[in-house]
PDB file of C-alpha atoms in Angstrom:
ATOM      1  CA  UNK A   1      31.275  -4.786 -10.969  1.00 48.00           C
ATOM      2  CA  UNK A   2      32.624  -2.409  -8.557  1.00 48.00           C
ATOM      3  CA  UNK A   3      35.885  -0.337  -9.439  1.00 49.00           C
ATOM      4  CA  UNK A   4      37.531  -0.217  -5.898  1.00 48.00           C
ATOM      5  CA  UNK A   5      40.545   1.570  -4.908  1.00 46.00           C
ATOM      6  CA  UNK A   6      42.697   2.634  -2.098  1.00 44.00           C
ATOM      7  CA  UNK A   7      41.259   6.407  -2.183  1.00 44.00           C
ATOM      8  CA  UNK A   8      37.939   5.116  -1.751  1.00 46.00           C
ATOM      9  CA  UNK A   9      38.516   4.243   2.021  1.00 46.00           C
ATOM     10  CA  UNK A  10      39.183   7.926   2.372  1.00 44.00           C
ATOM     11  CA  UNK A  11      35.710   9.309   1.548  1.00 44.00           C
ATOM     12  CA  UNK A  12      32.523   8.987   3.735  1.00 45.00           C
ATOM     13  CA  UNK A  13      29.066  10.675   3.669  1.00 45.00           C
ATOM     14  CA  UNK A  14      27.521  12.482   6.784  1.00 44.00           C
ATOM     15  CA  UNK A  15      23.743  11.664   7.265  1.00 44.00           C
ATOM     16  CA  UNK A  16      21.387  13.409   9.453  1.00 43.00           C
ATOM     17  CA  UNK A  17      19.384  11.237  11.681  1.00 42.00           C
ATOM     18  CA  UNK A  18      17.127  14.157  12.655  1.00 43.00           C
ATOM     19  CA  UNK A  19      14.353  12.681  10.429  1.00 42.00           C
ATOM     20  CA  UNK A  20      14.407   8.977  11.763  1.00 44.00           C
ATOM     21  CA  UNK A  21      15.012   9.871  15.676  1.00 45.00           C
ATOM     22  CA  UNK A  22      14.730  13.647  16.251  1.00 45.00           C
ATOM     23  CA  UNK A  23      18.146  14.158  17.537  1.00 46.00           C
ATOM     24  CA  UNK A  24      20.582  16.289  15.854  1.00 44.00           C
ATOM     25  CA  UNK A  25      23.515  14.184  15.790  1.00 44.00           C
ATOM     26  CA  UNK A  26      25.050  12.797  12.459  1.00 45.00           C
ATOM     27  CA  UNK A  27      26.039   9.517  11.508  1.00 51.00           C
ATOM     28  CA  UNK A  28      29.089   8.549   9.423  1.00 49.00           C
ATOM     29  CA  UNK A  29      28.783   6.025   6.947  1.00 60.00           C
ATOM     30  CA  UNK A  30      31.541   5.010   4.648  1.00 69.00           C
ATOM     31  CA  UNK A  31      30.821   4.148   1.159  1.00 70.00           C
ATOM     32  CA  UNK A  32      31.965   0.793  -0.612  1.00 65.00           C
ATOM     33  CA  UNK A  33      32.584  -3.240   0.951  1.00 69.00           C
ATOM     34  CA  UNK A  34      31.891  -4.056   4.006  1.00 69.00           C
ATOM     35  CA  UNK A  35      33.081  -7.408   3.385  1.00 69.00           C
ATOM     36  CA  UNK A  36      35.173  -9.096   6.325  1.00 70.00           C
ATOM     37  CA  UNK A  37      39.021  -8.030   6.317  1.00 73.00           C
ATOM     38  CA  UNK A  38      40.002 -11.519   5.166  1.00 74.00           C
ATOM     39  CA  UNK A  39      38.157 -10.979   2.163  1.00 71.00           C
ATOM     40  CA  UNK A  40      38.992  -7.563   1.229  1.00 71.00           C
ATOM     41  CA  UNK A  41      42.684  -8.587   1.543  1.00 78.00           C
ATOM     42  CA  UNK A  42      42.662 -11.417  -1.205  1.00 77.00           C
ATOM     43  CA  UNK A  43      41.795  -9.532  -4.712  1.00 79.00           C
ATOM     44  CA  UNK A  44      40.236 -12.785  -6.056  1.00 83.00           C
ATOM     45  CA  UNK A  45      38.126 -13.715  -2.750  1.00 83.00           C
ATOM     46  CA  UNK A  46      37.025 -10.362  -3.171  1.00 80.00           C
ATOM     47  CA  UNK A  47      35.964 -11.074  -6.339  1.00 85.00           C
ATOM     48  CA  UNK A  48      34.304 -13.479  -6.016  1.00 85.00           C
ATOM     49  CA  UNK A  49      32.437 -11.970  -2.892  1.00 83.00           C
ATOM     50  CA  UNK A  50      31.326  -9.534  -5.232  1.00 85.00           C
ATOM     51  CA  UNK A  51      30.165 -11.845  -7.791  1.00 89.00           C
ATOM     52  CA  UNK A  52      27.991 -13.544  -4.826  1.00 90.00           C
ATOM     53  CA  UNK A  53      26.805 -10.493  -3.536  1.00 88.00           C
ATOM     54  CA  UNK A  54      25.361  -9.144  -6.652  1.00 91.00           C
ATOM     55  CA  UNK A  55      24.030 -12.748  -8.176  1.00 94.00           C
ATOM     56  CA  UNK A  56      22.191 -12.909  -4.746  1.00 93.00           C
ATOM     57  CA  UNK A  57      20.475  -9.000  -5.140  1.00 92.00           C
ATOM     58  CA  UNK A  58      20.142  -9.588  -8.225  1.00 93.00           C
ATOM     59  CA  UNK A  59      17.631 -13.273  -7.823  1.00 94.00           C
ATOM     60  CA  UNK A  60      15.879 -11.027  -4.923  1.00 93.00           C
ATOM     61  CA  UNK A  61      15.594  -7.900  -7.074  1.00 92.00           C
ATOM     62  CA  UNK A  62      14.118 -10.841  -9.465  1.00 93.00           C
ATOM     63  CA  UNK A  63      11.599 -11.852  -7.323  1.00 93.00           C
ATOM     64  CA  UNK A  64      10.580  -8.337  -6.434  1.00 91.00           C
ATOM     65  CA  UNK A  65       9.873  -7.336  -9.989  1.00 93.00           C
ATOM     66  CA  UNK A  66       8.259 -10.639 -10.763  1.00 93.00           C
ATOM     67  CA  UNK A  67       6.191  -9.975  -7.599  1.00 92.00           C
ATOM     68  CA  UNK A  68       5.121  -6.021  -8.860  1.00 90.00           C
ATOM     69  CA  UNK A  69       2.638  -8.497 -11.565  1.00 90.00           C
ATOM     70  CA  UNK A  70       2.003 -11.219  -8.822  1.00 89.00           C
ATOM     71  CA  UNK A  71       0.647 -11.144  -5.205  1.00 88.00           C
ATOM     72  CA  UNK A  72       3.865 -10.152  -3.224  1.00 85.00           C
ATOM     73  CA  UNK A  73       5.559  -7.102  -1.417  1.00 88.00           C
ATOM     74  CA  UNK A  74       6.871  -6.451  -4.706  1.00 85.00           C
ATOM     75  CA  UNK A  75       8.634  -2.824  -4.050  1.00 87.00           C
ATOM     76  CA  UNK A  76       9.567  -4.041  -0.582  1.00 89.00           C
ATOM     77  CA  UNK A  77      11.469  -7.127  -1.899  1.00 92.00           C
ATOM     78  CA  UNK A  78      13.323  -4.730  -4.414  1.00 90.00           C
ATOM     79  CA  UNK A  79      14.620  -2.355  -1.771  1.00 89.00           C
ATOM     80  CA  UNK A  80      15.539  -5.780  -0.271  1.00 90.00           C
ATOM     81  CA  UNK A  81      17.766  -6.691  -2.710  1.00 91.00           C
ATOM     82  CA  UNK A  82      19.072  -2.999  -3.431  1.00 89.00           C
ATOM     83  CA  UNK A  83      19.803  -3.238   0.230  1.00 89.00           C
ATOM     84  CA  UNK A  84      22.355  -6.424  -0.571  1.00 89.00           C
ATOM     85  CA  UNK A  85      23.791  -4.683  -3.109  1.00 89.00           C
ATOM     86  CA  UNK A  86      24.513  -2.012  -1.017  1.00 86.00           C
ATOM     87  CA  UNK A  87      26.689  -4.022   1.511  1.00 85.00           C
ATOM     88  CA  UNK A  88      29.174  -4.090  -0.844  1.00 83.00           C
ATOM     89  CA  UNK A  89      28.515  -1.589  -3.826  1.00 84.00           C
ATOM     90  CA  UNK A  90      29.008   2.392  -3.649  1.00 84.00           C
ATOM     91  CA  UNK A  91      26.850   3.100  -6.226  1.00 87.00           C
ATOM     92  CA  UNK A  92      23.995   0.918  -4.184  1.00 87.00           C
ATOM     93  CA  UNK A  93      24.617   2.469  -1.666  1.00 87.00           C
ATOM     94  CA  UNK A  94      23.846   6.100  -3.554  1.00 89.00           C
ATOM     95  CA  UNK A  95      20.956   5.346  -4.889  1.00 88.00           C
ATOM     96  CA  UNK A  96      19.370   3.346  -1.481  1.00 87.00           C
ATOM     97  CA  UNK A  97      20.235   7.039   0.714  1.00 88.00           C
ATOM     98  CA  UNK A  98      18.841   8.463  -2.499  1.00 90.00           C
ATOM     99  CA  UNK A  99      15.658   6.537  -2.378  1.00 86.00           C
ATOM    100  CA  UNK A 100      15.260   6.662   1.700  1.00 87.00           C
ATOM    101  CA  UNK A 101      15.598  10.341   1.771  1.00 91.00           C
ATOM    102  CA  UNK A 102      12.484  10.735  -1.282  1.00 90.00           C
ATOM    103  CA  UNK A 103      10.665   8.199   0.937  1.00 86.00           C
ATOM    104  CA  UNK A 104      11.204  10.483   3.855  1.00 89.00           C
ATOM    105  CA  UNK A 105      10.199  13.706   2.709  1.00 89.00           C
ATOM    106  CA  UNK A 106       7.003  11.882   0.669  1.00 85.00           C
ATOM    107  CA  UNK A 107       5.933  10.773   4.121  1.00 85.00           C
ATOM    108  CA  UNK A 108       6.568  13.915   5.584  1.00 86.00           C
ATOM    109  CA  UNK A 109       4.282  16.129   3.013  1.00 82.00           C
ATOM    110  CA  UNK A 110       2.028  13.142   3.265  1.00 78.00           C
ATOM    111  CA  UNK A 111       1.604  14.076   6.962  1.00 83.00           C
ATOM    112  CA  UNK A 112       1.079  17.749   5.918  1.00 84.00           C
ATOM    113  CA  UNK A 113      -2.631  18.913   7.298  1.00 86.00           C
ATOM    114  CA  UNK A 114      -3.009  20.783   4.269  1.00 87.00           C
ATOM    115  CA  UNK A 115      -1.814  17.826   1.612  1.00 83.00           C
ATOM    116  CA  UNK A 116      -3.918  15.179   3.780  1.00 85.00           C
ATOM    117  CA  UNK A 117      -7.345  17.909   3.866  1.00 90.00           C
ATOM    118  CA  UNK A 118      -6.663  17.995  -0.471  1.00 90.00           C
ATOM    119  CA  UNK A 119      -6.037  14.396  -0.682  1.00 87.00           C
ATOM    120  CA  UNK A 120      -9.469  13.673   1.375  1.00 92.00           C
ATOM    121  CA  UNK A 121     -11.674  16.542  -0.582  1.00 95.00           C
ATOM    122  CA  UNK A 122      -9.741  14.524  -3.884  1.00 96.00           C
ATOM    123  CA  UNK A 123     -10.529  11.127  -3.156  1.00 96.00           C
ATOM    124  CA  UNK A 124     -14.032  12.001  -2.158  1.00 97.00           C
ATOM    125  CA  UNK A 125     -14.781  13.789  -5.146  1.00 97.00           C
ATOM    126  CA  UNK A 126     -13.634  10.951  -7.190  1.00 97.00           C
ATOM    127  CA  UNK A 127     -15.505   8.504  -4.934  1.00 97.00           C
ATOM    128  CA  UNK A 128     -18.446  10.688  -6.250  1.00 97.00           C
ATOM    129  CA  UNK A 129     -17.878  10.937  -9.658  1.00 97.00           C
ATOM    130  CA  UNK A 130     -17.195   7.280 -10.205  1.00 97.00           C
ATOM    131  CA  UNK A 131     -20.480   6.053  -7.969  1.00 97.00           C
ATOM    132  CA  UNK A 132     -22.529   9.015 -10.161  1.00 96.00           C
ATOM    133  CA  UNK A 133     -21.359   7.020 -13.557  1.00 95.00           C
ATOM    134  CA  UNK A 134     -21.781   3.791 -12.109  1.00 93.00           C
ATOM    135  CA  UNK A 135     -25.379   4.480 -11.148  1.00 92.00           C
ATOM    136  CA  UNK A 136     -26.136   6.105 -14.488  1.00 92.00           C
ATOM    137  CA  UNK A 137     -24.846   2.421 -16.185  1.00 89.00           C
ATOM    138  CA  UNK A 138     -26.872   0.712 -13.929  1.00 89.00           C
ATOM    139  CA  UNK A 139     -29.637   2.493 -14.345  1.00 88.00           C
ATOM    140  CA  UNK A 140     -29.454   2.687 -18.249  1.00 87.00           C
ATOM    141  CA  UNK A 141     -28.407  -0.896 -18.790  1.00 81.00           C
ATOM    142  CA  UNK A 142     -29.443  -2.816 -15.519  1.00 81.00           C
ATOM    143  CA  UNK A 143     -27.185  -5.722 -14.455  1.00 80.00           C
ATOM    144  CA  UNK A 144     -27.072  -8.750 -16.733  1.00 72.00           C
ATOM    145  CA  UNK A 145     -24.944 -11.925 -15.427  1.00 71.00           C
ATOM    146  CA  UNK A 146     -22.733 -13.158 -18.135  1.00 67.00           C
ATOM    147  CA  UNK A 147     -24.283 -16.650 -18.582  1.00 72.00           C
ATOM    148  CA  UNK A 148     -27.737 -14.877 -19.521  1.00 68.00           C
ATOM    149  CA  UNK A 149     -26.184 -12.413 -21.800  1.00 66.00           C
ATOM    150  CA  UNK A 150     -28.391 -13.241 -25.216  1.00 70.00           C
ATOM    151  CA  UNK A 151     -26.195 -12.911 -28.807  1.00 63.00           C
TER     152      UNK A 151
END
């Protein structure tokens, strides 16, 4: 599950909160459990905290796949569950600051007069094309109802 040991207390990552709040100060996070003391101190508690926490992201990660194919917050409920995982997994934890800085600069070129002015001229051209084609079907083969289709 999650190869702990003592030198892992010893490392933390510095994150900028610049893009979140607009202030220049720094955060430090550590990486790894952030189970309760008691815990941490017994090997097999531990353990089995572990165990819990990753049966538990992994049913919610579950759902959030099963909902990408069925009506649900599908994406949402995944970062959900990596979000679990990351209260007591490094490597969660990675891949979740990972994930929320792409999110972060994809909303920031999204916000980008230039990339919003392209994606507008883009989707209207495509808008265009597609109603152009429709029409042309329609016009060609009219609209039939399925019941009144003849074989």
């Amino acid at each position: 599950m999650n190869a702990e040991n003592d030198d892992q207390e010893k490392f933390a990552v510095t994150v900028t909160a610049d893009s979140a709040s607009g202030d220049d100060g720094t955060t430090e996070w550590k990486l790894g459990s952030r189970a309760p003391g008691f815990i941490r101190k017994s090997s097999l508690l531990h353990l089995g905290w572990q165990v819990g926490i990753f049966v538990v992201g992994l049913a919610v990660i579950g759902a959030g796949v099963a909902m990408l194919v069925l009506p649900g917050p599908g994406w949402l409920v995944i970062f959900g569950g990596m979000a679990i995982w990351a209260t007591e997994f490094a490597w969660a934890q990675i891949v979740l600051r990972w994930t929320r800085r792409k999110v972060t600069e994809a909303a920031q070129r999204a916000l980008d007069p230039e990339v919003r002015r392209r994606n507008i001229i883009l989707t209207t051209a495509g808008l265009v094309i597609v109603m152009t084609l429709a029409g042309i079907y329609l016009w060609k083969f009219g609209v039939v109802v399925p019941w009144k289709i003849k074989q």
